[in-house]
Structures are given as structure tokens and as C-alpha cells.
XYZ file of C-alpha atoms in Angstrom:
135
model
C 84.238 15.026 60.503
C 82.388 12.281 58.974
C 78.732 11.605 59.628
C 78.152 9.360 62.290
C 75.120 7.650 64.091
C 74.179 9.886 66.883
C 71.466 7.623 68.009
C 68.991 5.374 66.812
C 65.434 4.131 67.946
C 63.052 1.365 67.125
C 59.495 2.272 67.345
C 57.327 -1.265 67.070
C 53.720 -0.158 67.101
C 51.056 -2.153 67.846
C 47.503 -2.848 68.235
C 45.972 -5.438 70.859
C 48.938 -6.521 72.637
C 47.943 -7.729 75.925
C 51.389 -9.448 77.216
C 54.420 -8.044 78.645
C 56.775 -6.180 75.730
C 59.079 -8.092 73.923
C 63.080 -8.223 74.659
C 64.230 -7.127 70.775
C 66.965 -8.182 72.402
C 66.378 -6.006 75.789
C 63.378 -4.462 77.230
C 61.967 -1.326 75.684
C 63.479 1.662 77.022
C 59.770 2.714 77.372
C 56.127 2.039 76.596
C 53.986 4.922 75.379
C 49.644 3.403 75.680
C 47.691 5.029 72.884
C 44.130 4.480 72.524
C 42.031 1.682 71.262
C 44.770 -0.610 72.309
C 47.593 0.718 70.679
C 51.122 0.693 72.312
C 53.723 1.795 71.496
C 57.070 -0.227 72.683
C 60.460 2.147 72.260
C 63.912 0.528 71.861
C 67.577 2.091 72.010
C 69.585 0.543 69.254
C 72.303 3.074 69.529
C 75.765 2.602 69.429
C 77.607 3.495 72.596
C 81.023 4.318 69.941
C 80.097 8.133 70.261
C 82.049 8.248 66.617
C 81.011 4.906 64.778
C 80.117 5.599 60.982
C 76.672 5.730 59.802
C 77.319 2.280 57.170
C 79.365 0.653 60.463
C 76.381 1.238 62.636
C 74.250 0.325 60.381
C 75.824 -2.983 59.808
C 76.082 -3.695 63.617
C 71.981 -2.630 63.817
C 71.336 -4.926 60.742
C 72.580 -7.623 62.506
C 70.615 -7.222 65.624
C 67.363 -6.491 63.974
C 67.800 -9.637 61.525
C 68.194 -11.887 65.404
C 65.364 -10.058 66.407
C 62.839 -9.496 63.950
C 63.334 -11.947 60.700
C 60.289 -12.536 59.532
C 60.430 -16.324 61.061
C 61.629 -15.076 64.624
C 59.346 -11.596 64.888
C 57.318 -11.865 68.472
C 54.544 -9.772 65.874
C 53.230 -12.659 63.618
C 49.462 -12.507 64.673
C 47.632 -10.913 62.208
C 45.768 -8.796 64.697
C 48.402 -7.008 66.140
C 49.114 -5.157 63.359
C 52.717 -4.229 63.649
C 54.414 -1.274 62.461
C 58.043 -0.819 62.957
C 59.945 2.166 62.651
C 63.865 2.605 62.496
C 64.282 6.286 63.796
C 68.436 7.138 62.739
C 70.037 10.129 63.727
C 73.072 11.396 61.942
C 75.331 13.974 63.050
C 77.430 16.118 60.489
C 79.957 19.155 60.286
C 77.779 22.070 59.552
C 81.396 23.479 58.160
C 81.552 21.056 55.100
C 79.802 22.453 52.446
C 77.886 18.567 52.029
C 78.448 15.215 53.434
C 77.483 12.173 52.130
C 77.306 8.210 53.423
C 75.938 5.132 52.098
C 73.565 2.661 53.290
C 75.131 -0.439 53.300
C 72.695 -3.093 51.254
C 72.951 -5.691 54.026
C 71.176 -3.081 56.008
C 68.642 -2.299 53.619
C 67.625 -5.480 52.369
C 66.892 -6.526 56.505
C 65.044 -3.308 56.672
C 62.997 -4.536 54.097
C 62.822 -8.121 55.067
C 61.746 -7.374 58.189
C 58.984 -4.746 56.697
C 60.921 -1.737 59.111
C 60.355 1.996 57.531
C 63.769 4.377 57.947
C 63.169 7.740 59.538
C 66.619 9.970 58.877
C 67.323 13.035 60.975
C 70.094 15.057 60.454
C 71.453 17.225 63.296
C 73.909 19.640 61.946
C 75.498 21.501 65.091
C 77.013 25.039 64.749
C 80.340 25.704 66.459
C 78.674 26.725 70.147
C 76.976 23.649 70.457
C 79.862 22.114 69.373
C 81.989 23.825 71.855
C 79.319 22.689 74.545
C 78.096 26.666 74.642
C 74.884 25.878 73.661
């Protein structure tokens, strides 16, 4: 089996946002409040393929996020809400293999980093009851 996206999240937070959330390009799939004004806006960005490639999916979710959050069309320019946006990517490998490997397409990357977006990676590695759905 080859790694593929399992799921992936956007976490935008920020600080002093008093308006409804932004569509990035839908609604947040939730809010989380945090103190001092902080919020926290959640959106899915996974793919519904259940077996699309990590560098596929990340070219489809480079895509998106450069529509979304380009530096000249981010809803997040004021200085005083103090952005942060986090790309949360899960990845799903055979535990069987003894490694697996992908690439990060530089497309991908260089939005990431246009856009100022940190990458969290998690790995989920399933043994063969999960697998089997005998979890």
C-alpha cells in the first residue's frame, strides 16, 4: 500500500476576531473560543478519494489554499489579528513494509510557505486488526 492522505485539517488561529468565520472556501467545520480573544476556526481539507496519494492530495490542497489564503486574498491581513495557520496532514501507511516514503510536491511547499502555513505530519500506521475493522 502506498501512503495516502487520511485526512487533513486547517487550524487558522486568531486573536481579536469579532466577525463571523471566514469561508476558506466553506465554513469551518468548527470554532473552538480560547481566552483573551483567541479563536480558533477548524477546516476539513480532506480528500473524500479514501486512497488519493499524499503528493496528489497535496497538489489538490495547494491549490485550494493558494484561492484561499495568498497573501493578497487572506481574510487575515490586519495586523492585530495575529494569524497563525496550521496544516494538520495525516498519512496512513502499511505497518507491514519495513519503510515507506513520499514526497512533498514543491508546488505544495512553496504555497505553504507563501501563505506563512506550518505542516503538522501524523503518521497512523494500523496493525492488521484495525485493518481488518477488529479493532
Amino acid at each position: 500500500m502506498e501512503p495516502v492522505a487520511l485526512g487533513i485539517v486547517l487550524r487558522v488561529e486568531v486573536r481579536g476576531w469579532s466577525g463571523p468565520a471566514p469561508r476558506l472556501p466553506h465554513e469551518p467545520m468548527r470554532i473552538d473560543e480560547g481566552r483573551e480573544g483567541a479563536r480558533t476556526f477548524i477546516y476539513d481539507f480532506s480528500p473524500k478519494d479514501p486512497t488519493l496519494s499524499v503528493p496528489d492530495a497535496c497538489l489538490r490542497i495547494a491549490s485550494k489554499l493558494e484561492r484561499v489564503l495568498a497573501p493578497e486574498r487572506t481574510p487575515f491581513t490586519e495586523p492585530h489579528h495575529a494569524a497563525r495557520c496550521t496544516l494538520e496532514f495525516g498519512v496512513l501507511a502499511d505497518r507491514e513494509r519495513e519503510s515507506f516514503s513520499y514526497a512533498w510536491p514543491l508546488e505544495f511547499l512553496g504555497v505553504l510557505a507563501d501563505a506563512q502555513i506550518e505542516l503538522n505530519v501524523s503518521h497512523y500506521l494500523p496493525t492488521n486488526d484495525e485493518e481488518d475493522g477488529e479493532a
